[in-house]
Amino acid sequence: MTTGTVRATASGAAPDVVDLVVVGAGPAGLAAAAVAVLGGLSVALVDAGQELGGQFWRHPPHGSAVGDGKDLHHDLRSYRQLTATVRDAARSGRCRSLLGHHVWTAVHPAPGQHVLHLVDRSAGPGRESAVRLEARHVVLATGAYDRPLPFPGWDLPGVYTAGGLQALLKGAGVRAGSRVVVGGTGPFLLPVAAGLAARGASVVVCEANDPRRWAGGAGAALGLPGKLVEGAGYAATLARHRVPVQLRQAVTAAHGTDRVEAVTISRLDRSGAVVAGSGRRLEADAVGTGWGFVPQLDLAVTLGADLVPSWGGDQVVGVDRWQRTSVPGLSAAGEVCGVGGARLALREGQLAAEGVLRDLGRPGVTGDRGVVAVRREVARHRRFAAAMAHAHPVPAGWTGWLEDSTTVCRCEEVCAGQVRRAVADGAVGVRQVKQLTRAGMGWCQGRMCAPAVAALAGPGGPGTEVPERLVATPVPLGVLARGTGRDPIP
Amino acid sequence: MSPSFQLDGRPVPFVPGQTVGAALVASGRTSWRTTRHEGRPRGIFCGIGVCFDCLLTVDGVPDQRACQVLAREQLDVSTPEGENP
Ligand SMILES: Cc1cc2nc3c(=O)[nH]c(=O)nc-3n(C[C@H](O)[C@H](O)[C@H](O)COP(=O)(O)OP(=O)(O)OC[C@H]3O[C@@H](n4cnc5c(N)ncnc54)[C@H](O)[C@@H]3O)c2cc1C
Ligand code: FES
């Protein structure tokens, strides 16, 4: 646990009511919390993780013996500044930093009143407790998770999501393999490959698209020097460690009995279909698969925020120019509003807090001219994100890689053949396929299989149907029963 | 000597700050449970708490995500079937 942070107690010690609760301590949430405390608000910053930073700035817990992996990170200056602000405020009692706390549901019983229900897992299994927070405003900065797509053998141990490989590396200093194949699409494959290569793994990257057409001038034209520097850094690392980046290729099968031992890499045609006879076998003891990210929308949906389609085709939280959602007193920032990287998330978090300050009749922290500059940066990053999404689509032909026996839903063990049969029998859309096959009904509530089921279920791209999950995380019944001495659901 | 926790009675070393799942991967274990229907091996997949592939029993409490539970000395971890797959 972070030193210098105020820890909530099971009894919900004062202050129970704060001006602002920020859910998520990634770049977006950290920025929102820091700006809000600088603006004089009382703030609670909540994250299910063990340390501030979210995915991009994932760090082992404070005081841990795991190295901080400085060389794996970018823009640590911002990270240090934001965390220093939050920790100072925690010491002086203006900010509660609730790590190891998961918001499992939220309600807003009245305008200007939000009630969040948390499970405090910081004491470990069997020692969870309930925490209830009340706030006038909430900023949702819950980020995103990897979008995996199934392929034969993807459920073999040793196959990870690309983000999972990165989380092991950044959060725990663990390199999951020594011969690693990273496959899928999108710019995120590069930092994952670069990090593993820098730690001595031999790495091959398979990028299903050919972003070169796009990269020629558009990146520069969009005027994002930071992005280009970061990208050039990965490219240099990849070149130094002789990491090949195979374009228009994909991992189309993983082989092994109890764990992955090899993969098949295939060339793809323009539709994403495998070019016949192009498959070649490559030994691997770890595989990372990632097809972009899916915004984590559970709380936004529970609280009734309107969703809109994003540049990537997914549903995301709709926000105005101050990052306000359609629900009064509820703002959102970062990947929940569209996947666009850490810098965009950070700037949106800042805007969200500036908006809350204004709504509460307080002067802003960033200044009017500063806000204009931040907005300009946000707009540039959104254009860049849209261009990236355009250059890295999930290729339509990917479902052709699936054999009927390929597992699609890992939790309920539903295979592609069962889903195809359900569709042939007349099931339309994810919901009906789910009812017929149980795909998406298991522990992960469809987070891992929904994009695949949606694609197999027919028209509508990945992520077009957003399921309602009233409970964002499984909560021990004991926590509900012990409660906080008050009715947990007002 | 590095600290360790017990998995089915055998010590697994960890670096303080690592999760149980990360320590298992670092020790060369890629799976620690099997699926209900087909008995397929499972370990870490998403690494961030969303896939629930990595479940195991911690201090007698079933269905804990190995990727989310911090490793501690004296932690008593067991595979759901109580056997080393
Ligand atoms: C596994 C993974 C690894 C990634 N690694 C990188 C990387 O190395 N480089 C890169 O450029 N991009 C990376 N990304 C992309 C990343 O999403 C963005 O770059 C950036 O972190 C987005 O910032 P954010 O603030 O919007 O969300 P995040 O950084 O994702 O932060 C969201 C936070 O919200 C918390 N949270 C979510 N729901 C709840 C809840 N109900 N209760 C409590 N807390 C909650 C999460 O624990 C998380 O810490 C990664 C993404 C993933 C999924
Ligand atoms: S690996 Fe996905 S929940 Fe632990």
Coordinates of C-alpha atoms in Angstrom, one line a residue, chain A:
Chain A
M1 CA 0.0 0.0 0.0
T2 CA 1.2 3.5 -0.7
T3 CA 2.7 5.3 2.3
G4 CA 1.1 8.6 3.1
T5 CA -2.3 7.7 1.8
V6 CA -5.4 7.8 4.0
R7 CA -6.9 4.4 4.3
A8 CA -10.6 3.9 4.5
T9 CA -11.9 1.7 7.3
A10 CA -14.6 -0.8 7.1
S11 CA -16.7 1.5 9.3
G12 CA -16.3 4.2 6.7
A13 CA -14.6 6.7 9.0
A14 CA -15.1 10.4 8.2
P15 CA -15.1 12.0 5.8
D16 CA -17.8 9.9 4.2
V17 CA -18.9 12.7 2.0
V18 CA -16.5 14.3 -0.4
D19 CA -16.9 16.9 -3.2
L20 CA -15.5 14.5 -5.8
V21 CA -14.9 10.8 -6.2
V22 CA -12.6 9.8 -9.0
V23 CA -12.8 6.2 -10.0
G24 CA -9.6 5.0 -11.6
A25 CA -6.1 6.2 -10.9
G26 CA -4.6 5.9 -14.4
P27 CA -3.5 8.9 -16.3
A28 CA -7.0 10.3 -16.6
G29 CA -8.0 9.7 -12.9
L30 CA -4.7 11.0 -11.5
A31 CA -4.9 14.2 -13.5
A32 CA -8.5 14.7 -12.5
A33 CA -7.8 14.1 -8.8
A34 CA -4.6 16.3 -8.8
V35 CA -6.4 19.3 -10.5
A36 CA -9.4 18.9 -8.2
V37 CA -7.3 19.0 -5.0
L38 CA -5.3 21.9 -6.3
G39 CA -8.6 23.6 -6.9
G40 CA -9.5 23.1 -3.2
L41 CA -12.0 20.2 -3.5
S42 CA -12.1 17.3 -1.1
V43 CA -11.4 14.2 -3.2
A44 CA -11.4 10.4 -3.0
L45 CA -9.4 8.7 -5.6
V46 CA -10.3 5.0 -5.9
D47 CA -8.5 2.2 -7.7
A48 CA -8.9 -1.5 -7.6
G49 CA -5.1 -1.8 -8.2
Q50 CA -2.4 -1.8 -5.6
E51 CA -0.7 1.4 -6.8
L52 CA -1.4 4.7 -8.5
G53 CA -0.8 4.8 -12.2
G54 CA -3.4 2.7 -14.0
Q55 CA -2.3 0.6 -17.0
F56 CA 0.1 3.1 -18.7
W57 CA 2.0 3.9 -15.5
R58 CA 1.6 0.5 -13.8
H59 CA 4.0 0.3 -10.9
P60 CA 4.6 -2.3 -8.3
P61 CA 3.2 -1.3 -4.9
H62 CA 5.1 1.4 -3.1
G63 CA 8.1 0.1 -1.2
S64 CA 8.1 -3.1 -3.2
A65 CA 11.4 -4.9 -3.9
V66 CA 10.4 -5.2 -7.6
G67 CA 12.4 -2.7 -9.6
D68 CA 10.4 0.3 -10.9
G69 CA 11.2 -0.5 -14.5
K70 CA 12.0 3.1 -15.2
D71 CA 13.2 2.3 -18.7
L72 CA 9.8 0.7 -19.6
H73 CA 8.0 4.0 -18.9
H74 CA 7.2 7.2 -20.7
D75 CA 6.5 10.7 -19.4
L76 CA 7.4 9.8 -15.8
R77 CA 7.8 13.5 -15.1
S78 CA 4.0 13.9 -15.3
Y79 CA 3.5 10.7 -13.3
R80 CA 5.8 11.9 -10.5
Q81 CA 4.2 15.4 -10.4
L82 CA 0.6 14.0 -10.3
T83 CA 1.3 11.4 -7.7
A84 CA 3.2 13.9 -5.6
T85 CA 0.2 16.2 -5.6
V86 CA -2.2 13.4 -4.7
R87 CA 0.1 12.1 -2.0
D88 CA 0.6 15.5 -0.5
A89 CA -3.1 16.1 -0.4
A90 CA -3.5 12.6 1.2
R91 CA -1.1 13.6 4.0
S92 CA -3.0 16.8 4.7
G93 CA -6.3 15.0 4.6
R94 CA -7.7 16.6 1.4
C95 CA -7.6 13.5 -0.7
R96 CA -8.3 9.9 0.3
S97 CA -6.4 7.5 -1.9
L98 CA -8.3 4.3 -1.8
L99 CA -6.1 1.6 -3.4
G100 CA -7.2 -2.0 -3.5
H101 CA -10.8 -0.7 -3.5
H102 CA -13.2 -1.8 -6.2
V103 CA -16.3 0.2 -6.9
W104 CA -18.8 -2.5 -7.5
T105 CA -21.9 -0.4 -8.1
A106 CA -23.1 3.2 -7.8
V107 CA -26.4 5.1 -7.7
H108 CA -27.4 8.7 -7.9
P109 CA -30.4 9.1 -5.7
A110 CA -30.7 12.8 -6.2
P111 CA -29.2 15.6 -8.3
G112 CA -25.8 16.5 -6.8
Q113 CA -25.7 13.2 -4.9
H114 CA -23.8 10.1 -5.9
V115 CA -23.4 7.0 -3.7
L116 CA -20.6 4.6 -4.5
H117 CA -20.3 1.1 -3.1
L118 CA -16.8 -0.2 -2.7
V119 CA -15.3 -3.5 -1.7
D120 CA -12.0 -2.9 0.2
R121 CA -9.7 -5.8 -0.8
S122 CA -6.5 -4.3 0.5
A123 CA -6.3 -6.7 3.5
G124 CA -6.4 -9.8 1.3
P125 CA -8.8 -12.6 0.6
G126 CA -11.3 -13.3 3.3
R127 CA -10.8 -9.9 4.8
E128 CA -12.8 -7.8 2.4
S129 CA -14.9 -5.0 3.8
A130 CA -17.6 -2.7 2.5
V131 CA -17.0 1.0 2.1
R132 CA -19.5 3.6 1.0
L133 CA -18.7 7.0 -0.4
E134 CA -20.9 9.9 -1.1
A135 CA -20.0 12.7 -3.4
R136 CA -21.5 15.7 -5.3
H137 CA -19.5 14.8 -8.4
V138 CA -18.0 11.7 -9.8
V139 CA -15.4 11.4 -12.5
L140 CA -15.3 7.9 -14.1
A141 CA -11.8 7.1 -15.4
T142 CA -12.1 3.3 -15.5
G143 CA -9.9 2.8 -18.6
A144 CA -10.1 -0.1 -20.9
Y145 CA -9.1 -3.8 -21.2
D146 CA -7.5 -5.7 -24.1
R147 CA -9.7 -7.0 -26.9
P148 CA -8.5 -10.5 -27.6
L149 CA -9.8 -12.5 -30.6
P150 CA -9.9 -16.3 -30.4
F151 CA -7.8 -18.6 -32.5
P152 CA -7.2 -22.3 -32.2
G153 CA -5.1 -22.8 -29.1
W154 CA -5.6 -19.3 -27.6
D155 CA -6.7 -20.9 -24.3
L156 CA -3.4 -22.7 -23.8
P157 CA -1.5 -21.5 -20.8
G158 CA 1.3 -19.2 -22.0
V159 CA -1.0 -17.3 -24.3
Y160 CA -1.7 -13.9 -22.7
T161 CA -3.3 -10.7 -23.8
A162 CA -0.7 -8.2 -24.9
G163 CA -1.7 -6.0 -22.0
G164 CA -1.3 -9.0 -19.7
L165 CA 2.3 -9.4 -20.8
Q166 CA 2.9 -5.8 -20.2
A167 CA 1.2 -5.8 -16.8
L168 CA 3.5 -8.7 -15.7
L169 CA 6.5 -6.8 -16.9
K170 CA 5.7 -3.4 -15.5
G171 CA 3.9 -4.4 -12.4
A172 CA 5.9 -7.3 -11.3
G173 CA 9.2 -7.3 -13.2
V174 CA 8.2 -10.7 -14.7
R175 CA 9.1 -11.6 -18.3
A176 CA 6.5 -14.2 -19.1
G177 CA 8.7 -16.0 -21.8
S178 CA 12.0 -16.1 -23.5
R179 CA 10.6 -16.7 -27.0
V180 CA 7.6 -14.5 -27.4
V181 CA 5.3 -13.8 -30.3
V182 CA 3.1 -10.7 -30.0
G183 CA 0.3 -10.6 -32.5
G184 CA -2.9 -8.6 -33.3
T185 CA -3.1 -5.1 -34.4
G186 CA -2.4 -1.6 -33.2
P187 CA 0.4 0.6 -31.9
F188 CA 0.3 -1.0 -28.5
L189 CA 2.0 -4.2 -29.8
L190 CA 5.2 -2.2 -30.1
P191 CA 5.8 -1.1 -26.5
V192 CA 5.0 -4.7 -25.4
A193 CA 7.5 -6.1 -27.8
A194 CA 10.1 -3.4 -26.9
G195 CA 9.7 -4.0 -23.2
L196 CA 10.2 -7.8 -23.5
A197 CA 13.1 -7.4 -25.9
A198 CA 14.7 -4.9 -23.5
R199 CA 14.5 -7.7 -20.8
G200 CA 16.2 -10.2 -23.0
A201 CA 13.4 -12.0 -24.7
S202 CA 13.6 -12.9 -28.4
V203 CA 10.4 -11.4 -29.8
V204 CA 8.5 -11.5 -33.1
V205 CA 5.6 -9.0 -33.8
C206 CA 2.8 -9.9 -36.1
E207 CA 0.8 -6.8 -37.2
A208 CA -2.4 -7.8 -39.1
N209 CA -2.6 -4.5 -40.9
D210 CA -0.1 -2.5 -42.9
P211 CA 0.0 0.9 -41.3
R212 CA 2.9 2.1 -43.5
R213 CA 0.5 3.6 -46.0
W214 CA -0.7 5.8 -43.2
A215 CA 2.4 6.4 -41.3
G216 CA 4.2 8.2 -44.1
G217 CA 3.1 11.7 -43.4
A218 CA -0.1 11.7 -41.5
G219 CA 1.6 11.3 -38.1
A220 CA 3.8 14.3 -38.6
A221 CA 0.9 16.3 -40.2
L222 CA -1.1 15.7 -37.0
G223 CA 1.5 17.6 -35.1
L224 CA 2.1 15.3 -32.2
P225 CA 5.8 15.3 -31.5
G226 CA 5.4 13.5 -28.2
K227 CA 3.8 10.5 -30.0
L228 CA 6.4 10.4 -32.7
V229 CA 9.2 10.5 -30.2
E230 CA 7.6 7.7 -28.2
G231 CA 7.1 5.7 -31.4
A232 CA 10.6 6.3 -32.6
G233 CA 11.8 5.1 -29.2
Y234 CA 10.0 1.8 -29.6
A235 CA 11.3 1.5 -33.2
A236 CA 14.9 2.0 -32.1
T237 CA 14.5 -0.6 -29.3
L238 CA 13.0 -3.1 -31.7
A239 CA 15.8 -2.5 -34.2
R240 CA 18.5 -2.7 -31.6
H241 CA 17.1 -6.1 -30.4
R242 CA 16.4 -7.3 -34.0
V243 CA 12.7 -7.7 -33.4
P244 CA 11.0 -8.4 -36.7
V245 CA 7.7 -6.7 -37.2
Q246 CA 5.8 -8.8 -39.7
L247 CA 3.1 -6.8 -41.5
R248 CA -0.2 -8.4 -42.7
Q249 CA 0.5 -11.5 -40.6
A250 CA -1.2 -13.0 -37.7
V251 CA -0.9 -15.7 -35.1
T252 CA -3.6 -18.1 -36.4
A253 CA -3.0 -21.0 -34.1
A254 CA -1.1 -21.9 -30.9
H255 CA 0.2 -25.4 -30.3
G256 CA 1.0 -27.5 -27.3
T257 CA -0.7 -29.8 -24.8
D258 CA -0.5 -28.3 -21.3
R259 CA 1.1 -25.0 -22.4
V260 CA 2.0 -23.2 -25.6
E261 CA 5.1 -24.6 -27.3
A262 CA 4.7 -23.1 -30.8
V263 CA 2.5 -20.9 -33.0
T264 CA 1.4 -20.8 -36.6
I265 CA 1.9 -17.4 -38.2
S266 CA 0.0 -16.8 -41.5
R267 CA 0.0 -14.2 -44.1
L268 CA -3.3 -12.3 -44.5
D269 CA -4.9 -11.0 -47.6
R270 CA -6.7 -7.6 -47.6
S271 CA -9.8 -9.0 -46.1
G272 CA -7.9 -10.6 -43.3
A273 CA -8.4 -14.1 -44.6
V274 CA -5.4 -16.5 -44.4
V275 CA -3.4 -16.8 -47.6
A276 CA -3.5 -20.5 -48.3
G277 CA -0.2 -22.3 -47.7
S278 CA 1.4 -19.3 -46.1
G279 CA 1.4 -20.7 -42.5
R280 CA 4.7 -21.3 -40.8
R281 CA 5.5 -22.7 -37.5
L282 CA 7.5 -20.8 -34.9
E283 CA 8.6 -22.0 -31.5
A284 CA 7.3 -19.8 -28.6
D285 CA 6.9 -20.2 -24.9
A286 CA 4.7 -17.1 -24.6
V287 CA 2.2 -15.4 -26.9
G288 CA 0.6 -12.0 -26.5
T289 CA -2.6 -11.3 -28.4
G290 CA -4.2 -7.8 -28.7
W291 CA -6.6 -6.2 -31.0
G292 CA -6.9 -2.8 -29.4
F293 CA -8.8 -2.1 -26.2
V294 CA -12.4 -2.2 -25.1
P295 CA -13.6 0.7 -22.8
Q296 CA -14.6 -0.4 -19.3
L297 CA -18.2 0.9 -19.3
D298 CA -19.9 -1.0 -16.5
L299 CA -20.3 1.9 -14.0
A300 CA -21.1 4.4 -16.8
V301 CA -23.9 2.1 -17.9
T302 CA -25.1 1.5 -14.4
L303 CA -25.3 5.2 -13.7
G304 CA -27.3 5.7 -16.9
A305 CA -24.7 7.8 -18.9
D306 CA -25.5 8.0 -22.6
L307 CA -23.1 6.1 -24.9
V308 CA -22.0 7.1 -28.4
P309 CA -20.0 5.4 -31.1
S310 CA -16.3 6.2 -31.0
W311 CA -13.7 6.6 -33.7
G312 CA -12.7 3.0 -33.1
G313 CA -16.3 1.7 -33.6
D314 CA -16.9 0.8 -30.0
Q315 CA -19.5 2.4 -27.8
V316 CA -18.0 4.9 -25.4
V317 CA -19.3 7.4 -22.9
G318 CA -20.5 10.6 -24.6
V319 CA -19.1 13.8 -23.1
D320 CA -19.3 17.5 -23.6
R321 CA -16.4 19.9 -23.8
W322 CA -15.9 19.7 -20.0
Q323 CA -16.1 15.9 -20.1
R324 CA -19.6 15.9 -18.6
T325 CA -21.7 12.9 -19.3
S326 CA -25.5 13.1 -19.8
V327 CA -26.0 12.4 -16.1
P328 CA -25.7 15.6 -14.0
G329 CA -22.6 15.6 -11.7
L330 CA -21.1 12.6 -13.6
S331 CA -18.1 13.2 -15.8
A332 CA -15.8 10.7 -17.6
A333 CA -12.3 10.9 -18.9
G334 CA -9.7 8.7 -20.6
E335 CA -10.2 5.5 -22.4
V336 CA -13.9 5.2 -21.3
C337 CA -14.5 8.1 -23.7
G338 CA -12.6 6.5 -26.6
V339 CA -9.3 4.7 -26.8
G340 CA -6.6 7.3 -27.6
G341 CA -3.6 6.7 -25.3
A342 CA -2.3 8.0 -22.1
R343 CA -1.7 11.6 -23.0
L344 CA -5.2 12.1 -24.2
A345 CA -6.5 10.4 -21.1
L346 CA -4.4 12.7 -18.9
R347 CA -5.7 15.9 -20.7
E348 CA -9.3 14.7 -20.5
G349 CA -8.9 14.1 -16.8
Q350 CA -7.6 17.6 -16.4
L351 CA -10.6 19.0 -18.3
A352 CA -13.0 16.9 -16.3
A353 CA -11.7 18.4 -13.0
E354 CA -11.7 21.9 -14.5
G355 CA -15.4 21.3 -15.4
V356 CA -16.2 20.1 -11.9
L357 CA -14.5 23.2 -10.3
R358 CA -16.6 25.5 -12.5
D359 CA -19.8 23.6 -11.8
L360 CA -19.1 24.1 -8.1
G361 CA -18.5 27.8 -8.6
R362 CA -14.8 27.7 -8.0
P363 CA -12.0 29.2 -10.0
G364 CA -10.2 26.8 -12.3
V365 CA -6.6 25.8 -11.8
T366 CA -5.4 25.6 -15.4
G367 CA -6.5 29.2 -16.4
D368 CA -8.6 30.1 -19.4
R369 CA -5.8 30.2 -21.8
G370 CA -4.4 27.0 -20.4
V371 CA -7.8 25.3 -21.0
V372 CA -7.8 26.5 -24.6
A373 CA -4.4 24.9 -25.1
V374 CA -5.5 21.7 -23.4
R375 CA -8.6 21.5 -25.6
R376 CA -6.4 21.9 -28.7
E377 CA -4.2 19.1 -27.5
V378 CA -7.2 16.9 -26.8
A379 CA -8.5 17.6 -30.3
R380 CA -5.2 16.7 -31.9
H381 CA -5.0 13.4 -29.9
R382 CA -8.5 12.5 -30.9
R383 CA -7.6 13.0 -34.6
F384 CA -4.5 10.9 -34.1
A385 CA -6.6 8.2 -32.3
A386 CA -9.1 8.2 -35.2
A387 CA -6.3 7.8 -37.7
M388 CA -4.8 5.0 -35.7
A389 CA -8.1 3.2 -35.4
H390 CA -8.6 3.6 -39.2
A391 CA -5.1 2.1 -39.8
H392 CA -5.6 -0.8 -37.4
P393 CA -9.1 -2.3 -38.0
V394 CA -9.9 -5.8 -36.9
P395 CA -9.8 -7.5 -40.3
A396 CA -13.2 -8.8 -41.3
G397 CA -11.9 -12.2 -42.4
W398 CA -10.5 -13.2 -39.0
T399 CA -13.5 -15.5 -38.2
G400 CA -12.2 -17.8 -40.9
W401 CA -9.3 -18.7 -38.6
L402 CA -11.7 -20.4 -36.2
E403 CA -12.3 -24.1 -36.4
D404 CA -15.6 -25.3 -35.1
S405 CA -13.8 -26.8 -32.2
T406 CA -12.0 -23.5 -31.2
T407 CA -13.1 -22.3 -27.8
V408 CA -14.7 -18.9 -28.0
C409 CA -16.0 -18.4 -24.5
R410 CA -13.2 -19.4 -22.2
C411 CA -15.3 -19.4 -19.0
E412 CA -18.3 -21.5 -20.2
E413 CA -16.2 -23.4 -22.7
V414 CA -18.4 -22.7 -25.7
C415 CA -16.7 -23.4 -29.1
A416 CA -17.1 -21.6 -32.4
G417 CA -19.2 -24.5 -33.8
Q418 CA -21.8 -24.1 -31.1
V419 CA -22.1 -20.4 -31.8
R420 CA -22.3 -21.0 -35.5
R421 CA -25.0 -23.6 -35.0
A422 CA -27.0 -21.2 -32.8
V423 CA -26.8 -18.6 -35.5
A424 CA -27.8 -21.1 -38.2
D425 CA -30.7 -22.0 -35.9
G426 CA -31.9 -18.4 -36.1
A427 CA -30.2 -16.7 -33.1
V428 CA -29.7 -13.0 -33.8
G429 CA -27.2 -10.9 -32.0
V430 CA -25.1 -11.5 -28.9
R431 CA -28.0 -11.8 -26.5
Q432 CA -29.8 -14.6 -28.2
V433 CA -26.5 -16.5 -28.9
K434 CA -25.8 -16.1 -25.2
Q435 CA -29.1 -17.5 -24.2
L436 CA -28.7 -20.5 -26.5
T437 CA -25.0 -21.3 -25.8
R438 CA -24.1 -19.7 -22.5
A439 CA -21.3 -17.8 -24.2
G440 CA -20.6 -14.8 -22.1
M441 CA -22.4 -16.0 -19.0
G442 CA -19.4 -17.0 -17.0
W443 CA -17.1 -15.3 -14.6
C444 CA -15.8 -12.7 -16.9
Q445 CA -19.3 -11.7 -18.0
G446 CA -18.4 -11.8 -21.6
R447 CA -15.5 -9.4 -21.4
M448 CA -13.2 -11.8 -23.2
C449 CA -15.6 -13.3 -25.7
A450 CA -18.1 -10.6 -26.6
P451 CA -16.2 -9.2 -29.6
A452 CA -15.8 -12.7 -31.0
V453 CA -19.4 -13.7 -30.3
A454 CA -20.6 -10.4 -31.8
A455 CA -18.6 -11.1 -35.0
L456 CA -19.9 -14.6 -35.3
A457 CA -23.5 -13.6 -34.5
G458 CA -23.7 -11.6 -37.7
P459 CA -24.0 -7.9 -38.6
G460 CA -22.6 -5.3 -36.4
G461 CA -18.9 -4.9 -35.7
P462 CA -17.2 -5.8 -32.5
G463 CA -18.4 -4.0 -29.4
T464 CA -21.6 -2.7 -30.8
E465 CA -23.8 -4.2 -28.1
V466 CA -22.9 -3.1 -24.7
P467 CA -24.0 -5.5 -22.0
E468 CA -25.4 -4.2 -18.7
R469 CA -23.4 -5.5 -15.8
L470 CA -25.0 -4.3 -12.6
V471 CA -22.1 -5.5 -10.5
A472 CA -18.7 -4.4 -11.8
T473 CA -16.9 -7.1 -9.8
P474 CA -17.9 -10.2 -7.9
V475 CA -18.5 -9.1 -4.3
P476 CA -18.2 -11.6 -1.4
L477 CA -21.7 -12.0 0.2
G478 CA -20.2 -11.4 3.6
V479 CA -19.3 -7.9 2.5
L480 CA -22.9 -7.2 1.6
A481 CA -24.2 -8.8 4.8
R482 CA -21.7 -7.0 7.1
G483 CA -22.3 -3.8 5.2
T484 CA -21.3 -0.4 6.6
G485 CA -24.0 -0.2 9.3
R486 CA -26.3 1.3 6.7
D487 CA -28.4 -0.1 4.0
P488 CA -25.9 -0.7 1.2
I489 CA -28.4 0.2 -1.5
P490 CA -30.3 3.4 -0.7

